[in-house]
């Protein structure tokens, strides 16, 4: 073995060991347990083939949870992206107080999700909450967001938009710097107003940033857990339950490890597929650099 | 022109209101007695002033102990992830080898996986080897969680360091390890500190692992700790305390923002995209 190879091994080994123990091995374990009956009544895993998966696919709750995840994504992603782009354009055209505005959008991102969740529970409260009190000023009766199956998922969506807009705004702001000024000048000479200028210059040229933000958002929308755990516990009923929370419930509430592992495996396969598609389609367009 | 500028400022003002109002509202209520929450119509300006919420937090939960736990865990994990991440990045970017793209891509791929998907297998592993309620139970998985971003960013940074410098180092008789420690690391301090801040924030704010792997009440981190201040029903919640605690746990992060806002922003927007 050459000296170079030896060094290479030493440099990569720590990462490989860590990934092996905390990523590859857990994936292997999940797949293994997903094929077993392993719960409170059967404390030792017993091989049962794909029965857990069959049971899951036959369970309407599983489909509802999946649907919730998709609704959550559809609710959060386009709104956040549009708002973030709009804010980025505005900030880009502002001369004074730029840093202050940036910080303002940035703060929600820094707050731990736990703290943000507690705060929003307070704001959504039907009796004490600022939101229902505010709507009350316009004669709208109390909604009681988190306690109402019709609004609980929407409440989580609104909060997620609030928390994420700042991050995406920063990414768009960086993207806007790459659009040359002369294009805007030409557009102005051609007589384009504010809206037209951004529709015909900004929108097509911000495309690559859009793709990047879109990818991050999709993956983020599957990571949602903390706010569900703290704000709604997936309820009322299953109205705001999402995949990760549903898996967590199976593992740590119902102690049904076989089923939790099947859910984990499904999620891993799904995300793997998603990421592979994304990489296949967009790989050449994404690079990573720090200024 | 005046008219247009006015519209832009109106837009920006609305946006700032949207983002800053919740924060204003929190700071305000953290200094108001808990009854303030029951006012109708709601109070938008200070009426009373009290520190009792802040002092009350320390009576309800051992916040100082939680903060110590968080600092130990987040600092250690940040250090480890920087060390291993930069080593791997060096291996990938400087020592070209076959399979390097595969290594880097699989690392990035894993970065997209939510930590929560791995939670049960890791829990089982830790409980089998009695590692629950040990700082390592968080430090080790956090380190793994930080590796993809750290390695990715550092590898890109290393590749932009002029090759002449490395050639000169090897002419001067520095070994591969010596080049890493004496040249690469000092040269990449800007990138390292950016990643360090991002990693630290992520570890400080992490919830699901901290909740699951540290069931002992003395071992909780601040993010889990503050979620424990509550009553049986919402109307019994000590809202003033919850809000004061929520604000206090963001203090280290706010200090970081003041010290290194530019760095954090450049790090968060690191996903630069080619046209």
Coordinates of C-alpha atoms in Angstrom, one line a residue:
Chain A
X1 CA 0.0 0.0 0.0
X2 CA 1.5 3.3 -1.0
X3 CA 1.9 6.1 1.5
X4 CA -0.7 8.1 -0.3
X5 CA -3.3 5.4 -0.1
X6 CA -2.6 5.0 3.6
X7 CA -3.1 8.7 4.2
X8 CA -6.3 8.6 2.2
X9 CA -7.7 5.8 4.3
X10 CA -6.8 7.6 7.5
X11 CA -8.5 10.8 6.3
X12 CA -11.7 9.2 5.1
X13 CA -12.0 6.5 7.8
X14 CA -13.6 8.6 10.6
X15 CA -16.4 9.7 8.3
X16 CA -16.9 6.3 6.9
X17 CA -17.1 4.7 10.3
X18 CA -19.6 7.3 11.5
X19 CA -21.7 6.9 8.4
X20 CA -21.6 3.2 8.7
X21 CA -22.7 3.1 12.3
X22 CA -25.3 5.9 12.2
X23 CA -26.7 5.7 8.7
X24 CA -26.0 2.4 6.8
X25 CA -26.4 0.1 9.8
X26 CA -29.7 1.8 10.9
X27 CA -31.0 1.5 7.3
X28 CA -30.1 -2.2 7.4
X29 CA -31.8 -2.7 10.8
X30 CA -35.0 -0.9 9.6
X31 CA -35.3 -3.1 6.6
X32 CA -34.7 -6.2 8.7
X33 CA -37.2 -5.4 11.4
X34 CA -39.8 -4.3 8.8
X35 CA -40.1 -7.9 7.9
X36 CA -40.8 -9.1 11.4
X37 CA -43.6 -9.0 13.9
X38 CA -41.9 -7.1 16.8
X39 CA -44.2 -5.3 19.2
X40 CA -45.4 -5.4 22.8
X41 CA -47.1 -8.8 22.4
X42 CA -44.2 -10.2 20.5
X43 CA -41.1 -8.8 22.2
X44 CA -38.8 -10.9 20.1
X45 CA -38.8 -10.2 16.4
X46 CA -40.5 -13.0 14.4
X47 CA -40.1 -13.1 10.6
X48 CA -43.4 -12.5 8.8
X49 CA -42.3 -11.4 5.3
X50 CA -44.0 -8.3 3.9
X51 CA -47.1 -8.5 6.1
X52 CA -46.4 -5.2 7.8
X53 CA -46.3 -3.5 4.4
X54 CA -49.6 -5.1 3.3
X55 CA -51.2 -4.1 6.6
X56 CA -50.0 -0.5 6.1
X57 CA -51.2 -0.2 2.5
X58 CA -54.6 -1.5 3.6
X59 CA -54.8 1.0 6.4
X60 CA -56.7 4.2 5.4
X61 CA -54.8 6.1 8.1
X62 CA -51.5 5.5 6.3
X63 CA -52.9 7.0 3.2
X64 CA -54.4 10.0 5.0
X65 CA -51.0 10.6 6.7
X66 CA -49.3 10.5 3.3
X67 CA -52.0 12.8 1.9
X68 CA -51.4 15.2 4.8
X69 CA -47.7 15.3 3.9
X70 CA -48.5 16.1 0.3
X71 CA -51.0 18.8 1.2
X72 CA -48.5 20.2 3.6
X73 CA -45.9 20.4 0.9
X74 CA -48.3 21.9 -1.6
X75 CA -49.4 24.5 0.9
X76 CA -45.9 25.5 2.1
X77 CA -43.7 25.2 -1.0
X78 CA -45.2 27.5 -3.7
X79 CA -46.3 30.1 -1.1
X80 CA -42.9 30.3 0.6
X81 CA -41.1 30.5 -2.7
X82 CA -43.2 33.3 -4.1
X83 CA -43.2 35.3 -0.9
X84 CA -39.4 34.8 -0.5
X85 CA -38.8 35.9 -4.1
X86 CA -41.1 38.9 -3.7
X87 CA -39.3 40.0 -0.5
X88 CA -35.9 39.4 -2.0
X89 CA -36.8 41.7 -5.0
X90 CA -38.1 44.3 -2.6
X91 CA -35.0 44.2 -0.3
X92 CA -32.8 44.3 -3.4
X93 CA -34.4 47.6 -4.5
X94 CA -34.2 49.1 -1.0
X95 CA -31.3 51.3 -0.2
X96 CA -31.6 52.0 3.4
X97 CA -32.2 49.7 6.4
X98 CA -31.2 46.7 4.2
X99 CA -29.4 44.9 7.0
X100 CA -32.3 45.5 9.4
X101 CA -34.8 44.0 7.0
X102 CA -32.5 41.0 6.4
X103 CA -32.2 40.4 10.1
X104 CA -36.0 40.7 10.5
X105 CA -36.6 38.0 8.0
X106 CA -33.7 36.0 9.4
X107 CA -34.8 35.8 13.0
X108 CA -37.6 33.3 12.6
X109 CA -35.1 30.9 11.0
X110 CA -32.8 31.1 14.1
X111 CA -35.4 30.5 16.7
X112 CA -35.4 26.8 17.7
X113 CA -38.5 25.1 16.3
X114 CA -39.4 24.2 19.9
X115 CA -39.6 27.8 20.9
X116 CA -41.4 28.8 17.7
X117 CA -43.9 26.0 18.2
X118 CA -44.7 27.1 21.8
X119 CA -45.1 30.7 20.7
X120 CA -47.5 29.7 17.9
X121 CA -49.5 27.5 20.2
X122 CA -50.0 30.7 22.2
X123 CA -50.8 32.8 19.2
X124 CA -53.3 30.2 17.9
X125 CA -55.1 29.7 21.2
X126 CA -58.8 30.4 20.7
X127 CA -59.2 32.3 24.0
X128 CA -55.8 34.0 24.5
X129 CA -54.3 33.9 21.1
X130 CA -53.5 37.1 19.2
X131 CA -54.6 35.6 15.9
X132 CA -58.2 34.9 16.8
X133 CA -58.4 38.2 18.7
X134 CA -57.2 40.0 15.7
X135 CA -59.7 38.3 13.4
X136 CA -62.3 39.1 16.0
X137 CA -61.8 42.8 15.3
X138 CA -63.2 42.1 11.9
X139 CA -66.1 40.2 13.3
X140 CA -64.7 36.7 12.4
X141 CA -65.7 34.2 15.1
X142 CA -63.0 32.3 17.0
X143 CA -61.5 29.6 14.8
X144 CA -59.6 27.6 17.4
X145 CA -57.0 26.6 14.9
X146 CA -55.1 23.7 16.5
X147 CA -58.2 22.1 18.1
X148 CA -60.2 22.0 14.8
X149 CA -59.6 19.1 12.4
X150 CA -60.4 21.4 9.5
X151 CA -57.7 24.0 10.4
X152 CA -54.9 22.1 12.2
X153 CA -52.9 21.3 9.1
X154 CA -53.4 24.8 7.7
X155 CA -52.2 26.2 11.1
X156 CA -48.9 24.2 10.7
X157 CA -48.6 25.3 7.0
X158 CA -48.9 29.0 8.0
X159 CA -46.3 28.7 10.7
X160 CA -43.9 26.8 8.4
X161 CA -44.2 29.6 5.8
X162 CA -43.4 32.2 8.5
X163 CA -40.3 30.2 9.6
X164 CA -38.9 29.4 6.2
X165 CA -39.4 32.6 4.2
X166 CA -36.3 34.3 5.5
X167 CA -34.0 31.4 4.5
X168 CA -35.3 31.3 1.0
X169 CA -35.3 35.1 0.7
X170 CA -31.5 35.0 1.5
X171 CA -30.9 32.5 -1.3
X172 CA -33.0 34.5 -3.8
X173 CA -31.1 37.6 -2.8
X174 CA -27.9 35.9 -3.6
X175 CA -29.4 34.7 -6.9
X176 CA -30.5 38.2 -7.8
X177 CA -27.0 39.5 -7.6
X178 CA -26.1 37.4 -10.7
X179 CA -28.6 39.1 -12.9
X180 CA -26.8 41.9 -14.8
X181 CA -28.1 45.4 -14.3
X182 CA -28.1 46.3 -18.0
X183 CA -31.0 43.9 -18.6
X184 CA -33.2 45.9 -16.2
X185 CA -32.0 49.2 -17.8
X186 CA -32.9 47.9 -21.2
X187 CA -36.3 46.8 -20.0
X188 CA -36.9 50.2 -18.5
X189 CA -35.9 51.9 -21.8
X190 CA -38.3 49.6 -23.6
X191 CA -41.0 51.0 -21.3
X192 CA -41.5 48.0 -19.0
X193 CA -43.1 48.8 -15.6
X194 CA -42.1 47.2 -12.3
X195 CA -44.2 44.1 -12.7
X196 CA -43.3 43.5 -16.4
X197 CA -39.6 44.0 -15.7
X198 CA -39.6 41.3 -13.1
X199 CA -41.9 39.0 -15.1
X200 CA -39.7 39.1 -18.2
X201 CA -36.2 39.6 -16.7
X202 CA -36.1 38.3 -13.1
X203 CA -38.4 35.3 -13.4
X204 CA -36.6 33.5 -16.3
X205 CA -33.1 34.4 -15.0
X206 CA -33.9 33.3 -11.4
X207 CA -34.8 29.8 -12.7
X208 CA -31.7 27.9 -11.4
X209 CA -32.2 29.4 -7.9
X210 CA -35.9 28.3 -8.1
X211 CA -34.8 24.8 -8.8
X212 CA -32.4 24.8 -5.8
X213 CA -35.0 26.2 -3.5
X214 CA -37.6 23.8 -4.8
X215 CA -35.4 20.8 -4.0
X216 CA -34.6 22.0 -0.5
X217 CA -38.3 22.7 0.1
X218 CA -39.5 19.3 -1.0
X219 CA -37.1 17.5 1.3
X220 CA -37.8 19.9 4.2
X221 CA -41.5 19.3 3.8
X222 CA -40.9 15.6 4.6
X223 CA -38.8 16.5 7.7
X224 CA -41.6 18.2 9.5
X225 CA -41.8 16.7 13.0
X226 CA -41.1 19.0 16.0
X227 CA -44.1 21.3 15.4
X228 CA -46.4 18.4 14.9
X229 CA -45.2 16.8 18.2
X230 CA -45.5 20.0 20.2
X231 CA -48.5 21.7 18.6
X232 CA -51.1 19.1 17.5
X233 CA -49.7 15.6 18.2
X234 CA -51.0 14.8 14.8
X235 CA -54.6 15.6 15.7
X236 CA -57.4 16.2 16.1
X237 CA -57.9 12.7 14.9
X238 CA -55.3 12.2 12.2
X239 CA -55.9 15.6 10.6
X240 CA -52.4 16.9 11.0
X241 CA -50.4 13.6 11.3
X242 CA -47.4 13.3 9.0
X243 CA -45.1 10.5 8.0
X244 CA -42.3 11.0 10.5
X245 CA -44.7 11.7 13.4
X246 CA -46.7 8.6 12.5
X247 CA -43.5 6.5 12.5
X248 CA -42.4 8.0 15.8
X249 CA -45.8 7.1 17.3
X250 CA -45.5 3.5 16.2
X251 CA -42.0 3.2 17.6
X252 CA -42.3 5.1 20.9
X253 CA -46.0 5.3 21.7
X254 CA -47.5 2.0 20.4
X255 CA -44.1 0.2 20.7
X256 CA -44.8 -1.5 17.4
X257 CA -41.3 -1.7 16.0
X258 CA -42.1 -3.9 13.0
X259 CA -44.6 -1.4 11.7
X260 CA -42.4 1.6 12.6
X261 CA -39.5 -0.1 10.7
X262 CA -41.8 -0.7 7.7
X263 CA -42.7 3.0 7.7
X264 CA -39.1 4.0 8.0
X265 CA -38.1 1.8 5.1
X266 CA -40.9 3.2 2.9
X267 CA -39.7 6.7 3.7
X268 CA -36.1 5.9 3.0
X269 CA -37.0 4.3 -0.4
X270 CA -39.2 7.3 -1.2
X271 CA -36.6 9.9 -0.4
X272 CA -33.9 7.9 -2.1
X273 CA -36.0 7.8 -5.3
X274 CA -36.8 11.5 -5.0
X275 CA -33.2 12.5 -4.5
X276 CA -32.0 10.3 -7.3
X277 CA -34.6 11.9 -9.7
X278 CA -33.6 15.3 -8.6
X279 CA -29.9 14.6 -9.0
X280 CA -30.5 12.9 -12.3
X281 CA -32.4 15.9 -13.7
X282 CA -30.6 18.8 -12.1
X283 CA -27.1 17.5 -11.2
X284 CA -25.2 19.6 -13.7
X285 CA -26.9 22.8 -12.5
X286 CA -26.1 22.6 -8.8
X287 CA -22.7 23.5 -7.4
X288 CA -21.7 24.4 -3.9
X289 CA -19.6 27.3 -2.8
X290 CA -19.0 29.6 0.1
X291 CA -18.2 33.2 -0.5
Chain B
X1 CA -40.2 58.1 -8.9
X2 CA -41.2 59.2 -5.4
X3 CA -44.4 57.2 -5.8
X4 CA -42.5 54.0 -6.7
X5 CA -40.0 54.3 -3.9
X6 CA -42.9 54.7 -1.5
X7 CA -44.5 51.5 -2.8
X8 CA -41.3 49.6 -2.3
X9 CA -40.9 50.9 1.3
X10 CA -44.5 50.1 2.0
X11 CA -43.9 46.5 0.8
X12 CA -40.7 46.2 2.8
X13 CA -42.4 47.7 5.8
X14 CA -45.2 45.2 5.6
X15 CA -42.7 42.4 5.3
X16 CA -40.7 43.6 8.3
X17 CA -44.0 43.8 10.3
X18 CA -44.8 40.3 9.4
X19 CA -41.4 39.0 10.5
X20 CA -40.7 41.3 13.4
X21 CA -44.2 41.6 14.9
X22 CA -44.2 38.2 16.5
X23 CA -40.8 39.0 18.0
X24 CA -42.0 42.4 19.3
X25 CA -45.0 40.7 20.7
X26 CA -42.9 38.1 22.5
X27 CA -40.4 40.5 24.0
X28 CA -43.4 42.6 25.2
X29 CA -45.2 39.7 26.8
X30 CA -42.1 38.3 28.4
X31 CA -42.0 41.5 30.6
X32 CA -45.7 41.5 31.3
X33 CA -47.4 39.6 34.1
X34 CA -49.1 36.4 32.9
X35 CA -52.5 38.0 33.2
X36 CA -51.6 40.2 30.2
X37 CA -52.4 37.3 28.0
X38 CA -56.0 37.4 29.0
X39 CA -56.6 41.0 28.0
X40 CA -59.2 41.5 25.4
X41 CA -58.8 43.4 23.1
X42 CA -55.1 42.3 23.0
X43 CA -52.4 44.6 24.4
X44 CA -49.9 45.9 21.8
X45 CA -47.8 48.2 24.1
X46 CA -46.3 47.8 27.5
X47 CA -48.7 48.3 30.4
X48 CA -46.8 46.8 33.3
X49 CA -43.2 45.7 33.7
X50 CA -41.8 42.7 35.5
X51 CA -38.9 40.3 35.5
X52 CA -40.9 37.6 37.2
X53 CA -41.3 35.6 34.1
X54 CA -37.5 35.4 33.7
X55 CA -36.9 34.5 37.3
X56 CA -39.8 32.1 37.3
X57 CA -38.3 30.0 34.5
X58 CA -35.4 29.1 36.7
X59 CA -37.8 28.0 39.4
X60 CA -39.9 25.8 37.0
X61 CA -37.0 24.1 35.2
X62 CA -33.3 23.8 35.8
X63 CA -32.5 26.0 32.8
X64 CA -28.9 26.6 33.7
X65 CA -28.3 22.8 33.8
X66 CA -30.0 22.4 30.4
X67 CA -27.9 25.2 28.9
X68 CA -24.8 23.5 30.2
X69 CA -25.9 20.2 28.5
X70 CA -26.6 22.1 25.3
X71 CA -23.3 23.8 25.3
X72 CA -21.4 20.6 25.9
X73 CA -23.2 18.7 23.2
X74 CA -23.3 21.4 20.6
X75 CA -19.6 22.4 21.1
X76 CA -18.3 18.9 21.0
X77 CA -20.3 17.9 18.0
X78 CA -19.3 21.0 16.1
X79 CA -15.6 20.3 16.9
X80 CA -15.9 16.7 15.8
X81 CA -17.8 17.4 12.6
X82 CA -15.4 20.1 11.6
X83 CA -12.4 17.8 12.2
X84 CA -13.8 14.7 10.4
X85 CA -15.5 16.7 7.7
X86 CA -12.4 18.7 6.8
X87 CA -10.3 15.5 6.8
X88 CA -12.7 13.8 4.5
X89 CA -13.0 16.9 2.3
X90 CA -9.2 17.0 2.1
X91 CA -9.1 13.4 1.1
X92 CA -11.7 13.9 -1.6
X93 CA -10.5 17.2 -3.1
X94 CA -6.7 16.9 -2.9
X95 CA -5.9 13.3 -3.1
X96 CA -7.8 12.3 -6.2
X97 CA -8.9 8.8 -6.2
X98 CA -11.3 6.5 -8.0
X99 CA -14.8 6.5 -6.5
X100 CA -14.4 10.0 -5.1
X101 CA -17.6 11.2 -6.8
X102 CA -19.4 8.2 -5.5
X103 CA -18.2 9.0 -2.0
X104 CA -19.1 12.7 -2.2
X105 CA -22.5 12.1 -3.8
X106 CA -23.5 9.4 -1.3
X107 CA -22.6 11.8 1.5
X108 CA -24.7 14.6 0.0
X109 CA -27.5 12.1 -0.6
X110 CA -27.5 11.1 3.1
X111 CA -27.5 14.8 4.0
X112 CA -31.0 14.9 2.6
X113 CA -32.3 12.2 4.8
X114 CA -34.2 13.4 7.8
X115 CA -32.5 12.4 11.0
X116 CA -35.8 11.2 12.3
X117 CA -36.0 8.3 9.9
X118 CA -33.0 6.7 11.8
X119 CA -34.4 7.4 15.2
X120 CA -35.5 3.9 16.3
X121 CA -32.5 1.9 15.1
X122 CA -30.1 4.4 16.8
X123 CA -32.3 4.4 20.0
X124 CA -32.2 0.6 20.1
X125 CA -28.4 0.6 19.6
X126 CA -27.8 3.1 22.3
X127 CA -30.1 1.3 24.8
X128 CA -28.4 -2.0 24.0
X129 CA -25.0 -0.5 24.9
X130 CA -26.3 1.7 27.7
X131 CA -25.4 4.9 26.1
X132 CA -28.8 6.7 26.6
X133 CA -28.5 9.7 28.9
X134 CA -24.9 10.0 28.0
X135 CA -23.6 13.1 26.2
X136 CA -22.2 10.9 23.5
X137 CA -25.7 9.8 22.6
X138 CA -26.2 13.2 21.1
X139 CA -22.7 14.2 20.2
X140 CA -22.1 11.1 17.9
X141 CA -25.3 11.3 15.8
X142 CA -25.1 15.1 15.6
X143 CA -21.5 14.7 14.2
X144 CA -22.9 12.5 11.5
X145 CA -25.7 14.9 10.8
X146 CA -23.2 17.7 10.3
X147 CA -20.8 15.8 8.1
X148 CA -22.6 16.1 4.7
X149 CA -22.8 19.9 4.7
X150 CA -19.3 20.3 6.3
X151 CA -17.6 18.0 3.9
X152 CA -19.4 19.4 0.9
X153 CA -18.6 23.0 1.7
X154 CA -15.0 22.3 2.7
X155 CA -14.3 20.1 -0.3
X156 CA -15.4 23.0 -2.6
X157 CA -13.2 25.4 -0.6
X158 CA -10.1 23.2 -0.8
X159 CA -10.5 22.8 -4.5
X160 CA -10.1 26.5 -4.9
X161 CA -6.8 26.6 -3.1
X162 CA -4.0 27.1 -5.7
X163 CA -2.3 23.8 -6.5
X164 CA 1.1 25.6 -6.6
X165 CA 0.9 26.0 -2.8
X166 CA 0.5 22.3 -2.3
X167 CA 3.4 21.6 -4.7
X168 CA 5.6 24.0 -2.8
X169 CA 4.6 22.3 0.4
X170 CA 5.6 18.9 -0.9
X171 CA 8.9 20.3 -2.2
X172 CA 9.6 21.7 1.2
X173 CA 9.2 18.1 2.6
X174 CA 5.8 18.4 4.2
X175 CA 3.9 15.1 4.4
X176 CA 0.3 14.8 3.3
X177 CA -0.8 15.1 7.0
X178 CA 1.6 18.0 7.5
X179 CA 0.1 19.9 4.5
X180 CA -3.4 19.4 5.9
X181 CA -2.5 20.6 9.4
X182 CA -0.1 23.4 8.5
X183 CA -1.4 24.7 5.2
X184 CA -5.0 23.7 4.4
X185 CA -6.5 24.3 7.9
X186 CA -5.0 27.8 8.4
X187 CA -5.9 28.8 4.9
X188 CA -9.5 27.7 5.2
X189 CA -10.4 29.3 8.5
X190 CA -13.0 31.6 6.9
X191 CA -14.9 28.6 5.5
X192 CA -14.4 26.6 8.7
X193 CA -15.9 29.3 10.9
X194 CA -18.9 29.7 8.6
X195 CA -19.6 26.0 8.7
X196 CA -18.9 25.9 12.5
X197 CA -21.6 28.5 13.1
X198 CA -24.2 26.7 10.9
X199 CA -23.4 23.4 12.5
X200 CA -23.6 24.9 16.0
X201 CA -27.0 26.5 15.3
X202 CA -28.4 23.2 13.9
X203 CA -27.1 21.2 16.9
X204 CA -28.4 23.8 19.4
X205 CA -31.8 23.7 17.9
X206 CA -32.1 19.9 17.3
X207 CA -35.2 18.4 19.0
X208 CA -36.1 14.8 18.1
X209 CA -32.8 13.1 19.1
X210 CA -32.5 15.2 22.2
X211 CA -36.0 14.3 23.2
X212 CA -35.5 10.6 22.6
X213 CA -31.9 9.8 23.6
X214 CA -31.9 11.8 26.8
X215 CA -34.9 10.7 28.8
X216 CA -33.3 11.6 32.2
X217 CA -34.5 15.0 33.3
X218 CA -31.0 16.2 34.2
X219 CA -29.7 15.5 30.7
X220 CA -32.2 17.5 28.7
X221 CA -31.0 20.2 26.3
X222 CA -32.6 23.6 26.3
X223 CA -34.8 23.0 23.3
X224 CA -36.4 20.0 25.0
X225 CA -36.3 21.7 28.4
X226 CA -38.4 24.6 27.4
X227 CA -41.1 22.4 25.9
X228 CA -41.6 21.0 29.4
X229 CA -42.9 24.2 31.0
X230 CA -46.6 23.7 30.7
X231 CA -49.7 23.1 32.6
X232 CA -52.4 20.4 32.0
X233 CA -54.5 22.6 29.8
X234 CA -53.6 25.6 27.7
X235 CA -55.4 28.1 30.0
X236 CA -53.1 27.0 32.8
X237 CA -49.9 27.4 30.8
X238 CA -47.5 29.9 32.4
X239 CA -47.4 31.9 29.1
X240 CA -45.1 34.6 30.4
X241 CA -42.5 32.0 31.4
X242 CA -42.8 30.0 28.2
X243 CA -42.1 33.1 26.2
X244 CA -39.3 34.3 28.4
X245 CA -37.6 30.8 28.1
X246 CA -38.1 30.8 24.4
X247 CA -36.4 34.1 24.1
X248 CA -33.5 33.1 26.4
X249 CA -32.6 30.0 24.5
X250 CA -32.1 32.1 21.4
X251 CA -29.6 34.4 23.1
X252 CA -26.5 32.5 22.1
X253 CA -27.7 32.4 18.5
X254 CA -28.6 36.1 18.4
X255 CA -25.1 37.0 19.7
X256 CA -23.7 34.9 16.9
X257 CA -25.8 36.8 14.4
X258 CA -24.5 40.1 15.6
X259 CA -20.9 38.9 15.6
X260 CA -21.0 37.1 12.3
X261 CA -24.1 37.9 10.3
X262 CA -22.3 38.1 7.0
X263 CA -20.7 34.7 7.5
X264 CA -24.0 33.1 8.4
X265 CA -25.7 34.5 5.4
X266 CA -22.9 33.5 3.1
X267 CA -23.1 30.0 4.6
X268 CA -26.8 29.7 4.4
X269 CA -26.8 30.8 0.7
X270 CA -23.9 28.5 0.0
X271 CA -25.9 26.6 -2.5
X272 CA -24.8 28.7 -5.4
X273 CA -26.4 27.7 -8.6
X274 CA -24.9 27.7 -12.1
X275 CA -27.1 29.2 -14.8

